[in-house]
Short mmCIF file of C-alpha atoms in Angstrom, two decimals:
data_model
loop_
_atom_site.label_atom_id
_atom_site.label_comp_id
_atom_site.label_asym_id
_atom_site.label_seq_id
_atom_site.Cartn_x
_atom_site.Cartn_y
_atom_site.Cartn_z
CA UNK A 1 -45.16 -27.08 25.36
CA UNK A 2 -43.18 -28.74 22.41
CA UNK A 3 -42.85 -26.41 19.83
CA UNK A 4 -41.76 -27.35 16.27
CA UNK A 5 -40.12 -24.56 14.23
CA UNK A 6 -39.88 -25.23 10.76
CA UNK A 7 -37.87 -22.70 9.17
CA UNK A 8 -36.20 -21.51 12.53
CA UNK A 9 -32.75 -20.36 11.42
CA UNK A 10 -34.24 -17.61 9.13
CA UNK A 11 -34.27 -14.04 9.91
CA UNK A 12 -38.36 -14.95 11.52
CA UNK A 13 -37.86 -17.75 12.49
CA UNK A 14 -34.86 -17.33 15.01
CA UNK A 15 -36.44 -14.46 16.66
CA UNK A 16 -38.79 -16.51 17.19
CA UNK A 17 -37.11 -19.88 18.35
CA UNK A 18 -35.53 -17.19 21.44
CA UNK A 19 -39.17 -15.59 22.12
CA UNK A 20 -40.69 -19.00 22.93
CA UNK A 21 -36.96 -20.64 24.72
CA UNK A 22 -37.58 -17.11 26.63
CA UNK A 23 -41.18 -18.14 27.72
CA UNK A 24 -40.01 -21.64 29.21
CA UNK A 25 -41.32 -23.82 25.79
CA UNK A 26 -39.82 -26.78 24.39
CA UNK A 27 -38.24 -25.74 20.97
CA UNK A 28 -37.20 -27.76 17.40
CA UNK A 29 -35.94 -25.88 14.77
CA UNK A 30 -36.13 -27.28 11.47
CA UNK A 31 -34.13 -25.57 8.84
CA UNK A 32 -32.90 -26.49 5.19
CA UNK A 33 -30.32 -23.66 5.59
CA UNK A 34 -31.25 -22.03 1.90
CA UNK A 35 -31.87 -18.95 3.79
CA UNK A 36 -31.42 -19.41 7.23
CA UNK A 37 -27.87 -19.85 9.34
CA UNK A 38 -26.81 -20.94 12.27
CA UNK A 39 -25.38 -17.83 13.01
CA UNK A 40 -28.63 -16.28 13.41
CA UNK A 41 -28.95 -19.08 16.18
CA UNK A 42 -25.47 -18.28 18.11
CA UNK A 43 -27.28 -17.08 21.37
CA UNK A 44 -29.48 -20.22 22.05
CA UNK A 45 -27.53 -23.40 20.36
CA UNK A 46 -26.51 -24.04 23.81
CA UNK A 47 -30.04 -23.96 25.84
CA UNK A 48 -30.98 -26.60 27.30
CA UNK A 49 -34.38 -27.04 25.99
CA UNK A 50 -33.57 -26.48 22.13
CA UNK A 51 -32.72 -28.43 19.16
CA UNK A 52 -31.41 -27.91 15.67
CA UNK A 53 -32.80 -30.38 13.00
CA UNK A 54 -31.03 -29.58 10.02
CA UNK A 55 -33.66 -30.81 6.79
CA UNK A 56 -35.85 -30.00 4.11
CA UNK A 57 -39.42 -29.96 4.96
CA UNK A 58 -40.49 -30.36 1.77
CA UNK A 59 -39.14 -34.29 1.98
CA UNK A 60 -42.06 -35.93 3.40
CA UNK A 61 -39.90 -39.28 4.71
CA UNK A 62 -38.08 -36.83 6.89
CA UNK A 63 -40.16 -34.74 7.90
CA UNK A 64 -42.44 -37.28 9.55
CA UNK A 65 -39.40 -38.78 11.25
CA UNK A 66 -39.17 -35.71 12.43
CA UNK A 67 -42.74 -35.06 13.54
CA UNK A 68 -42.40 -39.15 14.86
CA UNK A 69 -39.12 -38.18 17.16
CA UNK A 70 -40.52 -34.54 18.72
CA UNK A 71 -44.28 -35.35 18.62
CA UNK A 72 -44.81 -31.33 19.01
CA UNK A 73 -47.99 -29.43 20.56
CA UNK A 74 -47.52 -26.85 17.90
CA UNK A 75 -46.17 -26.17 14.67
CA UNK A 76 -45.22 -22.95 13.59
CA UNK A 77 -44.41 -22.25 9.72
CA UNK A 78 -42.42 -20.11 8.84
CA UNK A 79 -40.62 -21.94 5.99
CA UNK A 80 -40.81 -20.05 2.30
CA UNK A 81 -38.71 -18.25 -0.14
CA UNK A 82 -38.83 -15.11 1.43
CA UNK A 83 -36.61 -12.97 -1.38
CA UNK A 84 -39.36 -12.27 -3.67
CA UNK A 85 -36.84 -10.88 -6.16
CA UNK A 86 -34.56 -14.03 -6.38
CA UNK A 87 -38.19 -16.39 -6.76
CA UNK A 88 -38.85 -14.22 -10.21
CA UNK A 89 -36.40 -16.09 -11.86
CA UNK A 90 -37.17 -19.32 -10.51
CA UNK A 91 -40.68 -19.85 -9.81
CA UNK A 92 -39.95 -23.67 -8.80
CA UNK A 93 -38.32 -22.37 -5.68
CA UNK A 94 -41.79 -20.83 -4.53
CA UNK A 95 -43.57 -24.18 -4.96
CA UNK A 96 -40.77 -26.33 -3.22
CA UNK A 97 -39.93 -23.97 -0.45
CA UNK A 98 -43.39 -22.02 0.25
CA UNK A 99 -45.99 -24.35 -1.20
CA UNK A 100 -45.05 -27.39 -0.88
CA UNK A 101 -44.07 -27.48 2.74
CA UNK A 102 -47.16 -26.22 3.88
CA UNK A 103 -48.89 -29.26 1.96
CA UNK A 104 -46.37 -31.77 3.84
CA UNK A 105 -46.63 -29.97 7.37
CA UNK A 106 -50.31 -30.53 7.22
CA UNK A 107 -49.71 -33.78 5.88
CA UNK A 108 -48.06 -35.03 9.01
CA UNK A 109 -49.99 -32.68 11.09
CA UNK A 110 -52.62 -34.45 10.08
CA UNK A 111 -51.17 -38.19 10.76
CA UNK A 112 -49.90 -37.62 14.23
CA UNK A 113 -52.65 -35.62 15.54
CA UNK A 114 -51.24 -32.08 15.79
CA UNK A 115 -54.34 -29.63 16.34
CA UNK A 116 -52.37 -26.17 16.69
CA UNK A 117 -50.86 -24.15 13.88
CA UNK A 118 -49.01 -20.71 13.06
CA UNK A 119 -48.52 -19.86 9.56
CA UNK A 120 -46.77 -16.67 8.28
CA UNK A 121 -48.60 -15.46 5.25
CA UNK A 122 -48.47 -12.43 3.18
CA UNK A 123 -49.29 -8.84 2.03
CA UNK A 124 -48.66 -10.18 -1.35
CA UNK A 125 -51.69 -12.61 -1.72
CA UNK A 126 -53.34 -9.35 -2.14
CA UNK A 127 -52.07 -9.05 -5.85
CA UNK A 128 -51.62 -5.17 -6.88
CA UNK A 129 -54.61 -3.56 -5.50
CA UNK A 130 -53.39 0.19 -4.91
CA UNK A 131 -56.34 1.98 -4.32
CA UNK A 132 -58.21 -0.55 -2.71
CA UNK A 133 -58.27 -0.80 1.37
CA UNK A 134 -57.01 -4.01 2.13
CA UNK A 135 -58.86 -5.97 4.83
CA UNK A 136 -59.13 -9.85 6.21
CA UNK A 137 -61.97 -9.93 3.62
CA UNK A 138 -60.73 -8.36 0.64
CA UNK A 139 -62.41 -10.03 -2.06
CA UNK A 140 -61.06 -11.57 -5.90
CA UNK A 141 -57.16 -12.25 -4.23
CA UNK A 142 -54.91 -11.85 -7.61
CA UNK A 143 -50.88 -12.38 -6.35
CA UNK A 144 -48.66 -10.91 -9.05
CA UNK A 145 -45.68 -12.53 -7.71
CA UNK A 146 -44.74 -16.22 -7.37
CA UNK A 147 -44.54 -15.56 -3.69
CA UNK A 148 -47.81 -14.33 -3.29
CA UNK A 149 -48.94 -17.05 -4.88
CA UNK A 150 -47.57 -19.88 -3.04
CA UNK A 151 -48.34 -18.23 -0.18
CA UNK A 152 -52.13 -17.85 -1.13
CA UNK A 153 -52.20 -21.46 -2.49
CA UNK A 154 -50.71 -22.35 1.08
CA UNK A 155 -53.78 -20.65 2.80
CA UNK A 156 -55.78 -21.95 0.89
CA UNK A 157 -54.26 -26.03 1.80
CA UNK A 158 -54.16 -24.50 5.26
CA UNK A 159 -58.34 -23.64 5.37
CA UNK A 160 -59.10 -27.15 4.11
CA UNK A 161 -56.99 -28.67 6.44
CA UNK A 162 -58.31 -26.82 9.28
CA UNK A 163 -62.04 -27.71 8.49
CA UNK A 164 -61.19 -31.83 7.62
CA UNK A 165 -59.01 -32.71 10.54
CA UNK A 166 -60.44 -29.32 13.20
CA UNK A 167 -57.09 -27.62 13.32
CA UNK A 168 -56.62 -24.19 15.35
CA UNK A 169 -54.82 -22.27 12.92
CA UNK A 170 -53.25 -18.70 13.25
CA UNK A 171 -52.61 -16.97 9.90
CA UNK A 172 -50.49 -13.65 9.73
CA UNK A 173 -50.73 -11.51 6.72
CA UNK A 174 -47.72 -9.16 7.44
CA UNK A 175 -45.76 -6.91 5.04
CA UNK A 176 -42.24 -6.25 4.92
CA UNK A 177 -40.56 -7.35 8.11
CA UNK A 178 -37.04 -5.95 9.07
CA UNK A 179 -34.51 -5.97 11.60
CA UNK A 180 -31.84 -7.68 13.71
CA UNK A 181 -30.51 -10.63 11.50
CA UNK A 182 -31.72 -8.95 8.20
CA UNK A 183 -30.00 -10.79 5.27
CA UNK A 184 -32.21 -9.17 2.35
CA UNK A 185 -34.21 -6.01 0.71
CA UNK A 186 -33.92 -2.71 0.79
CA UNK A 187 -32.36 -1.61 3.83
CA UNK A 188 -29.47 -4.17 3.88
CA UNK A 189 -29.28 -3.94 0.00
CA UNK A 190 -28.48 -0.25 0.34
CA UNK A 191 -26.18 -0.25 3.09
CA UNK A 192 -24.09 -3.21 1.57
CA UNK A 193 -23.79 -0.99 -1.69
CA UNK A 194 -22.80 2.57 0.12
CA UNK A 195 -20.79 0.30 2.05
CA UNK A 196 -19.18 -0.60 -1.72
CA UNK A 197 -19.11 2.63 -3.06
CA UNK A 198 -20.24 5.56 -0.74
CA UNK A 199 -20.50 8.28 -3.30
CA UNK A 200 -23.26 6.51 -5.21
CA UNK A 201 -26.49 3.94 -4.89
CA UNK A 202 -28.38 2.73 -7.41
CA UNK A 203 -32.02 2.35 -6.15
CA UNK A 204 -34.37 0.45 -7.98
CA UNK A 205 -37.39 1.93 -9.76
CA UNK A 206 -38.33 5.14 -9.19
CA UNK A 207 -37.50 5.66 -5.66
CA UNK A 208 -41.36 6.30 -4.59
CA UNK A 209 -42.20 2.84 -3.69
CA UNK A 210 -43.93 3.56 -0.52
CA UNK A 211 -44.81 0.56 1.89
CA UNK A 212 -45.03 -0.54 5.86
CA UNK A 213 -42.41 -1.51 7.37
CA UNK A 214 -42.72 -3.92 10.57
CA UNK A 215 -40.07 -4.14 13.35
CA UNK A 216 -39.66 -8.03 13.73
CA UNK A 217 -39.67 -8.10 17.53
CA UNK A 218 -43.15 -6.04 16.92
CA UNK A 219 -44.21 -9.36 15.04
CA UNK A 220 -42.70 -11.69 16.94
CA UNK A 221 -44.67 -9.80 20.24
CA UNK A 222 -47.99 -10.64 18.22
CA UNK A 223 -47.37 -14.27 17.26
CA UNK A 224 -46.40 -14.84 21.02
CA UNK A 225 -49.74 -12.86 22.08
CA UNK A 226 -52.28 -14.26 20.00
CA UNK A 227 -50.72 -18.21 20.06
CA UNK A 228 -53.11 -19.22 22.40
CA UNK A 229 -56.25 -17.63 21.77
CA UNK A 230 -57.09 -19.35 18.43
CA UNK A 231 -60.38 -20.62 18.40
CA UNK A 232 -61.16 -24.06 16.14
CA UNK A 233 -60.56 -23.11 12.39
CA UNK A 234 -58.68 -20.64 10.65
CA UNK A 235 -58.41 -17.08 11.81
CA UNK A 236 -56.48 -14.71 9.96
CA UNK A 237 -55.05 -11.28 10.76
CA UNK A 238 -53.41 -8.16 8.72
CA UNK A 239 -49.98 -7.23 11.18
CA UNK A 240 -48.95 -4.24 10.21
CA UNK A 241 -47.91 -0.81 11.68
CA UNK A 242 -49.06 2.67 11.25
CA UNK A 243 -47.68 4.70 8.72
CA UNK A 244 -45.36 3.53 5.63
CA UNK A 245 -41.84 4.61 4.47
CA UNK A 246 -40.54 5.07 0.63
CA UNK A 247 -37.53 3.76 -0.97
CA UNK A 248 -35.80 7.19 -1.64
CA UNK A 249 -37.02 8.15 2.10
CA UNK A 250 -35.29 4.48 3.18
CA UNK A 251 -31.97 6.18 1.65
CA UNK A 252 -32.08 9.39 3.29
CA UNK A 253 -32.40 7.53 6.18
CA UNK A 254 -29.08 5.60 6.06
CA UNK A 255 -27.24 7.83 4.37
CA UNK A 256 -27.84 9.78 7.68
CA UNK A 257 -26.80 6.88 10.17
CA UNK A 258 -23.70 6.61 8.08
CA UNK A 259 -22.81 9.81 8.21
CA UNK A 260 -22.87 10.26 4.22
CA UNK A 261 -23.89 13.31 1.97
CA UNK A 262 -24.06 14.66 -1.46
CA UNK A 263 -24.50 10.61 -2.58
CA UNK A 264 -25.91 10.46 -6.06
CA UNK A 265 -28.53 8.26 -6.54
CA UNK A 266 -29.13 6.40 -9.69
CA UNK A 267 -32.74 5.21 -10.54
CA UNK A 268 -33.57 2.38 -12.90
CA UNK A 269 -37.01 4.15 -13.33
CA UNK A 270 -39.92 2.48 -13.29
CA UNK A 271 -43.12 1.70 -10.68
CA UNK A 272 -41.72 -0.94 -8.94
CA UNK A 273 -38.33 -2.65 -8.52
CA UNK A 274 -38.82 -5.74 -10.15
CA UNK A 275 -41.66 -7.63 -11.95
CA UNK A 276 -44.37 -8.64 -9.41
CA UNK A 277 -43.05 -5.90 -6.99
CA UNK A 278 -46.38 -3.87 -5.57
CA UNK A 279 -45.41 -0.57 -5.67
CA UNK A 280 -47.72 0.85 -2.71
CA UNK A 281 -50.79 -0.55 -1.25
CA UNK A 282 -53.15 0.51 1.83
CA UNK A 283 -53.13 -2.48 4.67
CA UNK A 284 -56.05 -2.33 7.21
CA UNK A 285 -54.73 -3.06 10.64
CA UNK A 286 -57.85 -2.53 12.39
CA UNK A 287 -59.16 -6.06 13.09
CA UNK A 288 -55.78 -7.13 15.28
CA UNK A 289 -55.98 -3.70 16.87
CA UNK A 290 -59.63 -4.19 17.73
CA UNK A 291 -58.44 -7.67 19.40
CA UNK A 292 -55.96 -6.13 21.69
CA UNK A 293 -52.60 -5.91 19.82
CA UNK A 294 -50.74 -2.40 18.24
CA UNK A 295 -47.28 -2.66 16.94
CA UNK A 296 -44.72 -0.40 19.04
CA UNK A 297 -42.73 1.37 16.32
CA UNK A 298 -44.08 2.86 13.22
CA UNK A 299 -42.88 2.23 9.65
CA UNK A 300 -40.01 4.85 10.35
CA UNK A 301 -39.54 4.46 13.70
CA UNK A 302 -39.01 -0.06 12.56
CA UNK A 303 -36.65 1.51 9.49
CA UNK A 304 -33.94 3.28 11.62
CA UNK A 305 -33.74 0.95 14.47
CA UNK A 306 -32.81 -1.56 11.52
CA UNK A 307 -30.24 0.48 9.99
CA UNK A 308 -28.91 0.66 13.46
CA UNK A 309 -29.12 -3.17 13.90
CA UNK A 310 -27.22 -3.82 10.57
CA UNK A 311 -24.84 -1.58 10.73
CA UNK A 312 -23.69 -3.07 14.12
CA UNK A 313 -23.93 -6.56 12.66
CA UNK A 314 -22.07 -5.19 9.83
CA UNK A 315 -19.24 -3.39 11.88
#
């Protein structure tokens, strides 16, 4: 199979570039480089069946030049703003980087006849729904962040597209994904600043964000699992993991890897860290467990094996 990776040097994306080189599939990578490196590519740059297209996906001339030279079997998307944080001050990053590039992938989808899709969606097209079990079905979707919203409007492109031109379409709704080739959020945040100054960490909010945490090799292990057993249409899944871990609870936890004690830390108070952060929510996992799939490491477990990762990346 030729597989096109758009967004394939980010901290997703190049897992997953190695999980399908590893299961004997052609593989493209398409990256702008605003997130993703090449670094994060180091261990396959030389295989034989991969390629590095270095371009914007949101430029429609090149991105069907693209689509003309590796005429793939399947498309995954993974390209998006993925710091949530950085978007709230520039919501025009969401709409280039998330929204728009789903429009144009579809776009030439569409045109050269590609009938298979993955696209990596969201917790946050949920919106701030705390007390509310969040399934598939979820009613009255109300993103608070720019994120979420792109990444709604995308599924939304994504379920027209699917009907119109009979796509097979696999939609993950995951939460926040960690690990090997972090470069963002809490867990690298904090170990970058005790790293700084290891007496001290200023944590944002209140410290009792609470949230799921999802080893990527967990995720990448479901995209590579359910790939082929998408029906016609758009099927969409909740990936998540059992249990959830807080911010302050994040903290203890490295401060224990590191070997630190007695560090102070400084709240900026508040529910959540930023505007259009979702403070805790409840994600319903039991649709993809029903199907056959359950996440190896829980929230904690998928926490300290990535303060392990980083730290060795770090060291």
């Amino acid at each position: 199979m030729k597989a096109l990776v758009v967004g394939g040097a980010g901290f997703i994306g190049s897992h997953l570039c190695e999980a399908l080189l590893e299961a004997g599939h052609e593989v493209a990578c398409l990256d702008n480089f605003s997130l993703g490196t090449k670094h994060n590519l180091r261990r396959i740059m030389d295989h034989r069946n991969f390629r590095l297209l270095a371009m914007d996906a949101s430029e429609p001339d090149s991105l069907k030049a693209a689509f003309g030279e590796i005429q793939p079997d399947y498309v995954f998307h993974l390209a998006a703003n993925s710091d949530i944080r950085a978007s709230a001050e520039n919501p025009s990053v969401e709409y280039r980087n998330t929204y728009t590039t789903t429009y144009q992938i579809l776009q030439c989808m569409r045109e050269f006849g590609v009938k298979r899709l993955f696209f990596s969606s969201t917790s946050a097209v949920y919106g701030d729904k705390r007390d509310v079990l969040l399934d598939e079905n979820t009613p009255n979707l109300a993103p608070v962040s720019y994120y979420g919203a792109a990444k709604l409007g995308s599924e939304a492109l994504i379920s027209a597209y699917s009907f119109m031109n009979d796509l097979s379409v696999l939609v993950f709704r995951f939460p926040n994904v960690i690990g090997p080739h972090l470069t963002h959020g809490a867990v690298y945040d904090f170990i970058r600043k005790l790293k700084r100054n290891p007496k001290e960490l200023e944590i944002l909010g209140d410290g009792r964000q609470t949230k799921p945490y999802i080893y990527v090799k967990d995720l990448i292990k479901a995209i590579m699992f359910f790939m082929d057993k998408v029906p016609q249409g758009m099927t969409t899944y909740n990936v998540g993991v059992e249990g959830a871990s807080s911010v302050t609870g994040m903290a203890d936890m490295i401060c224990e890897e590191m070997g630190l004690k007695d560090v102070k830390y400084n709240y900026t108070g508040g529910e959540g860290g930023w505007k259009g952060d979702v403070p805790r929510f409840n994600y319903c996992i039991d649709k993809i467990h029903a199907a056959g799939w359950h996440a190896e490491y829980n929230s904690d477990e998928a926490v300290r094996r990535t303060v392990q990762d980083v730290l060795k990346e770090m060291a």
